[in-house]
Short mmCIF file of C-alpha atoms in Angstrom, two decimals:
data_model
loop_
_atom_site.label_atom_id
_atom_site.label_comp_id
_atom_site.label_asym_id
_atom_site.label_seq_id
_atom_site.Cartn_x
_atom_site.Cartn_y
_atom_site.Cartn_z
CA UNK A 8 -13.85 9.78 11.15
CA UNK A 9 -14.95 8.87 7.65
CA UNK A 10 -12.42 6.90 5.66
CA UNK A 11 -11.08 7.30 2.15
CA UNK A 12 -13.88 6.94 -0.38
CA UNK A 13 -13.47 5.58 -3.90
CA UNK A 14 -15.78 4.96 -6.80
CA UNK A 15 -16.65 2.94 -8.68
CA UNK A 16 -15.79 -0.24 -6.80
CA UNK A 17 -15.70 -2.34 -9.95
CA UNK A 18 -15.27 -1.53 -13.62
CA UNK A 19 -15.09 -3.74 -16.67
CA UNK A 20 -14.05 -2.22 -19.98
CA UNK A 21 -12.63 -3.34 -23.28
CA UNK A 22 -9.09 -2.52 -24.32
CA UNK A 23 -8.62 0.87 -25.91
CA UNK A 24 -11.58 2.29 -23.97
CA UNK A 25 -11.21 5.03 -21.39
CA UNK A 26 -11.96 4.86 -17.69
CA UNK A 27 -11.86 7.24 -14.74
CA UNK A 28 -11.66 6.62 -11.02
CA UNK A 29 -12.57 9.01 -8.25
CA UNK A 30 -11.16 9.37 -4.76
CA UNK A 31 -12.17 11.49 -1.79
CA UNK A 32 -9.53 11.49 0.95
CA UNK A 33 -10.05 11.81 4.66
CA UNK A 34 -11.04 15.37 5.50
CA UNK A 35 -8.03 17.55 6.20
CA UNK A 36 -5.49 15.20 4.66
CA UNK A 37 -3.06 17.13 2.51
CA UNK A 38 -1.38 14.17 0.84
CA UNK A 39 -3.13 11.87 -1.61
CA UNK A 40 -1.69 8.79 -3.29
CA UNK A 41 -2.80 6.57 -6.15
CA UNK A 42 -1.49 3.00 -6.18
CA UNK A 43 -1.84 0.18 -8.68
CA UNK A 44 -2.08 -3.30 -7.16
CA UNK A 45 -1.79 -6.14 -9.64
CA UNK A 46 -3.07 -9.49 -8.40
CA UNK A 47 -0.49 -11.19 -6.21
CA UNK A 48 1.71 -8.11 -5.86
CA UNK A 49 2.13 -5.27 -3.45
CA UNK A 50 0.75 -1.81 -4.23
CA UNK A 51 2.88 0.29 -6.55
CA UNK A 52 2.77 4.06 -6.23
CA UNK A 53 1.58 5.79 -9.39
CA UNK A 54 1.33 9.38 -8.23
CA UNK A 55 1.49 11.40 -5.03
CA UNK A 56 -0.11 14.81 -4.49
CA UNK A 57 0.62 17.35 -1.79
CA UNK A 58 -2.51 19.51 -1.76
CA UNK A 59 -3.01 20.20 -5.47
CA UNK A 60 0.61 19.78 -6.51
CA UNK A 61 2.33 16.64 -7.77
CA UNK A 62 5.12 15.38 -5.52
CA UNK A 63 6.02 12.23 -7.42
CA UNK A 64 4.70 10.75 -10.65
CA UNK A 65 7.80 8.91 -11.73
CA UNK A 66 6.00 5.57 -12.06
CA UNK A 67 2.91 6.90 -13.82
CA UNK A 68 2.71 5.77 -17.48
CA UNK A 69 2.06 9.26 -18.71
CA UNK A 70 1.28 8.24 -22.27
CA UNK A 71 -2.01 6.74 -21.06
CA UNK A 72 -2.51 7.64 -17.40
CA UNK A 73 -3.37 11.06 -16.02
CA UNK A 74 -4.43 12.29 -12.61
CA UNK A 75 -5.53 15.56 -11.13
CA UNK A 76 -6.41 17.05 -7.78
CA UNK A 77 -7.47 20.51 -8.87
CA UNK A 78 -8.83 21.85 -5.60
CA UNK A 79 -6.53 19.92 -3.34
CA UNK A 80 -9.30 17.65 -2.05
CA UNK A 81 -10.71 14.88 -4.22
CA UNK A 82 -8.85 13.39 -7.13
CA UNK A 83 -9.48 11.57 -10.38
CA UNK A 84 -7.26 9.04 -12.12
CA UNK A 85 -7.86 8.40 -15.81
CA UNK A 86 -6.63 5.74 -18.20
CA UNK A 87 -6.92 6.42 -21.92
CA UNK A 88 -6.65 4.10 -23.78
CA UNK A 89 -6.69 1.06 -21.50
CA UNK A 90 -4.54 -2.00 -22.12
CA UNK A 91 -5.00 -5.56 -20.91
CA UNK A 92 -2.10 -5.15 -18.48
CA UNK A 93 -3.93 -2.32 -16.72
CA UNK A 94 -6.22 -4.86 -15.09
CA UNK A 95 -5.61 -4.32 -11.39
CA UNK A 96 -7.01 -2.79 -8.23
CA UNK A 97 -6.46 0.95 -8.06
CA UNK A 98 -6.06 2.08 -4.50
CA UNK A 99 -6.27 5.63 -3.26
CA UNK A 100 -4.69 6.56 0.05
CA UNK A 101 -4.33 9.75 2.03
CA UNK A 102 -2.23 10.99 4.90
CA UNK A 103 -2.34 14.09 7.06
CA UNK A 104 0.93 15.46 5.69
CA UNK A 105 3.25 13.24 3.67
CA UNK A 106 6.14 15.54 4.42
CA UNK A 107 5.96 14.79 8.15
CA UNK A 108 7.94 12.04 9.80
CA UNK A 109 5.07 10.27 11.52
CA UNK A 110 2.47 9.90 8.84
CA UNK A 111 0.18 6.94 8.34
CA UNK A 112 -1.34 6.27 4.95
CA UNK A 113 -5.00 5.31 5.07
CA UNK A 114 -6.26 3.33 2.11
CA UNK A 115 -9.61 3.39 0.36
CA UNK A 116 -11.46 0.19 -0.65
CA UNK A 117 -10.05 0.34 -4.17
CA UNK A 118 -11.49 0.07 -7.67
CA UNK A 119 -11.09 -3.30 -9.34
CA UNK A 120 -10.53 -2.74 -13.06
CA UNK A 121 -10.85 -5.55 -15.57
CA UNK A 122 -9.76 -4.84 -19.13
CA UNK A 123 -11.05 -7.37 -21.69
CA UNK B 3 14.83 3.49 -6.23
CA UNK B 4 14.03 1.40 -3.18
CA UNK B 5 13.62 -2.36 -3.68
CA UNK B 6 11.84 -4.36 -0.98
CA UNK B 7 11.91 -8.14 -0.95
CA UNK B 8 9.58 -10.13 1.26
CA UNK B 9 9.72 -13.78 2.35
CA UNK B 10 8.04 -16.17 2.49
CA UNK B 11 5.30 -15.63 -0.07
CA UNK B 12 3.00 -18.03 1.78
CA UNK B 13 2.98 -19.13 5.40
CA UNK B 14 0.75 -21.70 7.06
CA UNK B 15 0.80 -21.97 10.86
CA UNK B 16 -1.14 -23.84 13.47
CA UNK B 17 -3.37 -21.70 15.64
CA UNK B 18 -1.44 -20.61 18.69
CA UNK B 19 1.95 -20.84 16.99
CA UNK B 20 4.07 -17.86 15.94
CA UNK B 21 4.46 -16.44 12.45
CA UNK B 22 7.50 -14.56 11.19
CA UNK B 23 7.77 -12.59 7.96
CA UNK B 24 11.05 -11.07 6.81
CA UNK B 25 11.78 -8.18 4.49
CA UNK B 26 14.97 -6.71 3.12
CA UNK B 27 15.44 -3.28 1.59
CA UNK B 28 18.08 -1.81 -0.67
CA UNK B 29 18.28 1.90 0.14
CA UNK B 30 20.24 2.55 3.31
CA UNK B 31 18.55 5.97 3.57
CA UNK B 32 15.15 4.36 4.21
CA UNK B 33 13.94 5.26 7.67
CA UNK B 34 10.27 4.30 7.91
CA UNK B 35 9.00 0.70 7.78
CA UNK B 36 5.25 0.06 8.05
CA UNK B 37 3.44 -3.25 7.90
CA UNK B 38 -0.01 -3.53 6.36
CA UNK B 39 -2.59 -6.30 6.66
CA UNK B 40 -4.98 -6.88 3.78
CA UNK B 41 -7.89 -9.25 4.18
CA UNK B 42 -9.44 -10.71 1.06
CA UNK B 43 -11.22 -8.04 -0.95
CA UNK B 44 -10.53 -5.33 1.62
CA UNK B 45 -8.23 -2.35 1.88
CA UNK B 46 -4.71 -2.54 3.33
CA UNK B 47 -4.65 -1.45 6.96
CA UNK B 48 -1.61 -0.40 8.95
CA UNK B 49 -0.93 -2.78 11.83
CA UNK B 50 2.44 -1.56 13.06
CA UNK B 51 5.34 0.57 11.94
CA UNK B 52 8.89 1.26 13.02
CA UNK B 53 11.37 4.06 12.42
CA UNK B 54 15.08 3.71 11.92
CA UNK B 55 15.95 5.11 15.33
CA UNK B 56 14.22 2.16 17.02
CA UNK B 57 15.28 -1.49 16.96
CA UNK B 58 12.07 -3.12 18.10
CA UNK B 59 8.44 -2.23 18.66
CA UNK B 60 5.61 -4.28 20.15
CA UNK B 61 1.85 -3.97 20.13
CA UNK B 62 0.11 -6.81 21.94
CA UNK B 63 0.73 -9.95 19.84
CA UNK B 64 2.54 -8.12 17.07
CA UNK B 65 6.17 -7.04 17.07
CA UNK B 66 8.54 -5.65 14.48
CA UNK B 67 12.33 -5.72 14.60
CA UNK B 68 14.73 -3.69 12.49
CA UNK B 69 18.38 -4.37 11.69
CA UNK B 70 19.68 -1.29 9.90
CA UNK B 71 23.15 -2.72 9.38
CA UNK B 72 21.80 -5.73 7.55
CA UNK B 73 18.94 -3.72 6.01
CA UNK B 74 16.22 -6.09 7.04
CA UNK B 75 13.15 -5.98 9.23
CA UNK B 76 10.72 -8.62 10.41
CA UNK B 77 7.14 -8.97 11.60
CA UNK B 78 6.43 -11.38 14.43
CA UNK B 79 2.91 -12.52 15.30
CA UNK B 80 2.61 -14.58 18.45
CA UNK B 81 -0.28 -16.80 19.56
CA UNK B 82 -1.80 -16.68 16.08
CA UNK B 83 -5.56 -16.74 15.73
CA UNK B 84 -7.79 -17.51 12.71
CA UNK B 85 -8.49 -13.79 12.27
CA UNK B 86 -4.78 -13.26 11.63
CA UNK B 87 -5.25 -15.01 8.26
CA UNK B 88 -4.61 -12.35 5.59
CA UNK B 89 -1.97 -11.00 3.23
CA UNK B 90 0.72 -8.99 4.99
CA UNK B 91 2.80 -6.38 3.19
CA UNK B 92 5.98 -4.76 4.38
CA UNK B 93 7.07 -1.41 3.01
CA UNK B 94 9.95 0.99 3.26
CA UNK B 95 10.32 4.68 2.55
CA UNK B 96 12.59 7.64 2.97
CA UNK B 97 10.98 10.27 5.19
CA UNK B 98 7.56 8.76 4.52
CA UNK B 99 7.72 9.57 0.86
CA UNK B 100 7.05 6.96 -1.76
CA UNK B 101 6.35 3.74 0.08
CA UNK B 102 7.86 0.76 -1.73
CA UNK B 103 5.94 -2.39 -0.90
CA UNK B 104 7.03 -6.00 -0.76
CA UNK B 105 5.14 -8.58 -2.79
CA UNK B 106 3.16 -9.78 0.22
CA UNK B 107 2.92 -12.88 2.40
CA UNK B 108 -0.29 -14.89 2.53
CA UNK B 109 -0.69 -16.13 6.09
CA UNK B 110 -3.09 -18.96 6.81
CA UNK B 111 -3.79 -19.90 10.41
CA UNK B 112 -5.05 -23.47 10.71
CA UNK B 113 -7.58 -24.11 13.44
#
């Protein structure tokens, strides 16, 4: 089966600019996750969707980050305005049903963001 | 929220030797513990997972053990090979929601 797709793979912007990332999960996966992975650290969950509804966004900096999954399939994550500390790899993952007890999260290749 | 600590941060082993990575978690309600392998510049991939109703699980050269009382779990890689070189992340969650990851262990297998 096709894996999780993300674009772009790399992005370089200046601080205070805006940027958007796109994710297409594995077909049929109801749950979609966005993670931020800062160099040398483990992924940190930013937001989790179940279909087109938000399950958890407690660690999303809502003053500058936003995400949507309007049709319950692909998703976009936006940062506006970007700060230097936003430099990281943004990973998208999906699972068949995050509410189930035996779910594996499959990760996309990530988008490496550099904020100058 | 859940806090996962992982040790060591780096691990160098001779090819053929075993590697052990340990993680501790804070929330006693956590019941799902996956391990991910991330090669340089690539996506994290699940290599093994364990649930709180099981104490040990093996898959070929990889095994994971869980001690719920002490709230720690470990990854064991036997007969290490150069392709085992990667960053390994442990994680913990409650009912598969909100995985909290450890900081990672960089494993280097020396030929």
